[in-house]
Amino acid sequence: MASSEELRDLEQVSPDSPPKPPPEPPLAAPDFVTVSLALKDVRAVLVEQQQLRQLSFTQLNILFVVNTALLSVLSITRLIFSQTPFSLVEIAGFALSFSLLIYALLPRTPLVTPNPKNLDIEESLAKSANDYQIQMLSNFQEVYRANQQRIDDITQALLLASLTLWATVIVALLHILTAIFAQ
């Protein structure tokens, strides 16, 4: 004989509605080994993220050098001081490129975890090893997101600075060619 609960379920199901999927079993608590492996993987990703940040600063330095070298060439040849539209575009390009590079260079403090300043030692020591590692995974996730936003800001500024620099180089080359053929 069907229980009242089963009868209610049968009454609610119309012939046109799809059958209800079975309920998902509750997630099992992660074991210590799994959490340890996840922590190891997350730490490796954070190290890679830090290396990407360093690579961005290397690219920043290269763009500063190229920008300065191009400005020097145009200054030595006195082309940047001529009264032409090329000079105005070159000056605007350099100003924009240097501004973007300086923006990328602005200090952005990376987050770290655990932050000793905010660490509640008694609370941390009261947790089991598994719970502590799960908390660290959550902290690492937050740190990754915050640091990735900082890196994204830097790489966006570098991309815009390099595009501006390329446009300035093209204008400078056209300026040089115009000056050569005008003589």
PDB file of C-alpha atoms in Angstrom, residues 26-139:
ATOM      1  CA  PRO A  26      25.082  14.946   0.141  1.00  0.00           C
ATOM      2  CA  LEU A  27      28.731  15.754  -0.517  1.00  0.00           C
ATOM      3  CA  ALA A  28      31.123  13.843   1.657  1.00  0.00           C
ATOM      4  CA  ALA A  29      33.541  15.840   3.743  1.00  0.00           C
ATOM      5  CA  PRO A  30      36.895  16.006   1.948  1.00  0.00           C
ATOM      6  CA  ASP A  31      39.559  13.837   3.459  1.00  0.00           C
ATOM      7  CA  PHE A  32      42.931  15.093   4.659  1.00  0.00           C
ATOM      8  CA  VAL A  33      44.869  13.775   1.642  1.00  0.00           C
ATOM      9  CA  THR A  34      42.536  15.449  -0.865  1.00  0.00           C
ATOM     10  CA  VAL A  35      42.699  18.772   0.947  1.00  0.00           C
ATOM     11  CA  SER A  36      46.505  18.520   1.137  1.00  0.00           C
ATOM     12  CA  LEU A  37      46.719  17.877  -2.608  1.00  0.00           C
ATOM     13  CA  ALA A  38      44.396  20.803  -3.317  1.00  0.00           C
ATOM     14  CA  LEU A  39      46.530  23.077  -1.128  1.00  0.00           C
ATOM     15  CA  LYS A  40      49.670  21.971  -2.963  1.00  0.00           C
ATOM     16  CA  ASP A  41      48.037  22.716  -6.333  1.00  0.00           C
ATOM     17  CA  VAL A  42      46.761  26.111  -5.218  1.00  0.00           C
ATOM     18  CA  ARG A  43      50.184  27.076  -3.872  1.00  0.00           C
ATOM     19  CA  ALA A  44      51.719  26.138  -7.233  1.00  0.00           C
ATOM     20  CA  VAL A  45      49.173  28.340  -9.029  1.00  0.00           C
ATOM     21  CA  LEU A  46      49.954  31.246  -6.685  1.00  0.00           C
ATOM     22  CA  VAL A  47      53.673  30.846  -7.453  1.00  0.00           C
ATOM     23  CA  GLU A  48      52.891  30.934 -11.186  1.00  0.00           C
ATOM     24  CA  GLN A  49      50.771  34.027 -10.619  1.00  0.00           C
ATOM     25  CA  GLN A  50      53.714  35.727  -8.885  1.00  0.00           C
ATOM     26  CA  GLN A  51      55.987  34.780 -11.810  1.00  0.00           C
ATOM     27  CA  LEU A  52      53.475  36.319 -14.215  1.00  0.00           C
ATOM     28  CA  ARG A  53      53.578  39.517 -12.166  1.00  0.00           C
ATOM     29  CA  GLN A  54      57.379  39.572 -12.400  1.00  0.00           C
ATOM     30  CA  LEU A  55      57.190  38.987 -16.160  1.00  0.00           C
ATOM     31  CA  SER A  56      54.826  41.949 -16.433  1.00  0.00           C
ATOM     32  CA  PHE A  57      57.377  44.164 -14.686  1.00  0.00           C
ATOM     33  CA  THR A  58      60.085  42.956 -17.067  1.00  0.00           C
ATOM     34  CA  GLN A  59      57.854  43.886 -20.003  1.00  0.00           C
ATOM     35  CA  LEU A  60      57.200  47.240 -18.361  1.00  0.00           C
ATOM     36  CA  ASN A  61      60.932  47.949 -18.175  1.00  0.00           C
ATOM     37  CA  ILE A  62      61.398  46.989 -21.831  1.00  0.00           C
ATOM     38  CA  LEU A  63      58.609  49.341 -22.901  1.00  0.00           C
ATOM     39  CA  PHE A  64      60.118  52.183 -20.851  1.00  0.00           C
ATOM     40  CA  VAL A  65      63.483  51.639 -22.581  1.00  0.00           C
ATOM     41  CA  VAL A  66      61.957  51.516 -26.076  1.00  0.00           C
ATOM     42  CA  ASN A  67      59.827  54.584 -25.388  1.00  0.00           C
ATOM     43  CA  THR A  68      62.820  56.528 -24.081  1.00  0.00           C
ATOM     44  CA  ALA A  69      65.037  55.406 -26.987  1.00  0.00           C
ATOM     45  CA  LEU A  70      62.491  56.553 -29.556  1.00  0.00           C
ATOM     46  CA  LEU A  71      62.077  59.882 -27.777  1.00  0.00           C
ATOM     47  CA  SER A  72      65.880  60.268 -27.766  1.00  0.00           C
ATOM     48  CA  VAL A  73      66.153  59.571 -31.502  1.00  0.00           C
ATOM     49  CA  LEU A  74      63.480  62.117 -32.318  1.00  0.00           C
ATOM     50  CA  SER A  75      65.060  64.675 -29.976  1.00  0.00           C
ATOM     51  CA  ILE A  76      68.562  64.207 -31.418  1.00  0.00           C
ATOM     52  CA  THR A  77      67.271  64.570 -34.975  1.00  0.00           C
ATOM     53  CA  ARG A  78      65.206  67.574 -33.836  1.00  0.00           C
ATOM     54  CA  LEU A  79      62.175  66.131 -35.623  1.00  0.00           C
ATOM     55  CA  ILE A  80      60.033  66.289 -32.505  1.00  0.00           C
ATOM     56  CA  PHE A  81      60.621  70.047 -32.318  1.00  0.00           C
ATOM     57  CA  SER A  82      59.431  70.738 -35.870  1.00  0.00           C
ATOM     58  CA  GLN A  83      56.117  72.498 -36.395  1.00  0.00           C
ATOM     59  CA  THR A  84      54.288  69.594 -38.061  1.00  0.00           C
ATOM     60  CA  PRO A  85      51.245  67.477 -37.266  1.00  0.00           C
ATOM     61  CA  PHE A  86      53.646  64.525 -36.931  1.00  0.00           C
ATOM     62  CA  SER A  87      55.328  66.225 -33.970  1.00  0.00           C
ATOM     63  CA  LEU A  88      52.018  66.831 -32.217  1.00  0.00           C
ATOM     64  CA  VAL A  89      50.966  63.195 -32.658  1.00  0.00           C
ATOM     65  CA  GLU A  90      54.395  61.983 -31.474  1.00  0.00           C
ATOM     66  CA  ILE A  91      54.276  64.158 -28.361  1.00  0.00           C
ATOM     67  CA  ALA A  92      50.725  62.998 -27.590  1.00  0.00           C
ATOM     68  CA  GLY A  93      51.774  59.366 -28.176  1.00  0.00           C
ATOM     69  CA  PHE A  94      54.740  59.671 -25.838  1.00  0.00           C
ATOM     70  CA  ALA A  95      52.660  61.383 -23.162  1.00  0.00           C
ATOM     71  CA  LEU A  96      49.967  58.711 -23.336  1.00  0.00           C
ATOM     72  CA  SER A  97      52.452  55.840 -23.445  1.00  0.00           C
ATOM     73  CA  PHE A  98      54.476  57.155 -20.497  1.00  0.00           C
ATOM     74  CA  SER A  99      51.265  57.783 -18.541  1.00  0.00           C
ATOM     75  CA  LEU A 100      50.092  54.205 -19.109  1.00  0.00           C
ATOM     76  CA  LEU A 101      53.497  52.831 -18.124  1.00  0.00           C
ATOM     77  CA  ILE A 102      53.529  54.891 -14.944  1.00  0.00           C
ATOM     78  CA  TYR A 103      49.990  53.681 -14.166  1.00  0.00           C
ATOM     79  CA  ALA A 104      51.190  50.085 -14.595  1.00  0.00           C
ATOM     80  CA  LEU A 105      54.117  50.843 -12.296  1.00  0.00           C
ATOM     81  CA  LEU A 106      51.971  52.242  -9.476  1.00  0.00           C
ATOM     82  CA  PRO A 107      52.403  50.245  -6.276  1.00  0.00           C
ATOM     83  CA  ARG A 108      49.863  47.493  -5.811  1.00  0.00           C
ATOM     84  CA  THR A 109      50.398  45.520  -2.649  1.00  0.00           C
ATOM     85  CA  PRO A 110      49.818  41.828  -3.286  1.00  0.00           C
ATOM     86  CA  LEU A 111      47.723  39.991  -0.729  1.00  0.00           C
ATOM     87  CA  VAL A 112      49.243  37.155   1.264  1.00  0.00           C
ATOM     88  CA  THR A 113      47.731  34.488   3.437  1.00  0.00           C
ATOM     89  CA  PRO A 114      47.822  33.789   6.284  1.00  0.00           C
ATOM     90  CA  ASN A 115      48.277  37.411   7.195  1.00  0.00           C
ATOM     91  CA  PRO A 116      49.959  37.413  10.620  1.00  0.00           C
ATOM     92  CA  LYS A 117      48.368  40.768  11.398  1.00  0.00           C
ATOM     93  CA  ASN A 118      44.856  39.311  11.105  1.00  0.00           C
ATOM     94  CA  LEU A 119      45.582  35.767  12.265  1.00  0.00           C
ATOM     95  CA  ASP A 120      43.715  34.646  15.369  1.00  0.00           C
ATOM     96  CA  ILE A 121      46.186  32.095  16.718  1.00  0.00           C
ATOM     97  CA  GLU A 122      43.861  30.582  19.308  1.00  0.00           C
ATOM     98  CA  GLU A 123      41.077  30.103  16.772  1.00  0.00           C
ATOM     99  CA  SER A 124      43.473  28.593  14.218  1.00  0.00           C
ATOM    100  CA  LEU A 125      44.972  26.177  16.746  1.00  0.00           C
ATOM    101  CA  ALA A 126      41.517  25.077  17.887  1.00  0.00           C
ATOM    102  CA  LYS A 127      40.670  23.786  14.392  1.00  0.00           C
ATOM    103  CA  SER A 128      41.408  20.298  13.208  1.00  0.00           C
ATOM    104  CA  ALA A 129      44.156  19.961  10.600  1.00  0.00           C
ATOM    105  CA  ASN A 130      41.572  19.279   7.901  1.00  0.00           C
ATOM    106  CA  ASP A 131      39.420  22.286   8.847  1.00  0.00           C
ATOM    107  CA  TYR A 132      42.487  24.526   8.977  1.00  0.00           C
ATOM    108  CA  GLN A 133      43.562  23.413   5.497  1.00  0.00           C
ATOM    109  CA  ILE A 134      40.052  23.975   4.141  1.00  0.00           C
ATOM    110  CA  GLN A 135      40.140  27.495   5.611  1.00  0.00           C
ATOM    111  CA  MET A 136      43.535  28.043   3.951  1.00  0.00           C
ATOM    112  CA  LEU A 137      42.092  26.906   0.600  1.00  0.00           C
ATOM    113  CA  SER A 138      39.346  29.486   0.974  1.00  0.00           C
ATOM    114  CA  ASN A 139      41.908  32.167   1.893  1.00  0.00           C
TER     115      ASN A 139
END
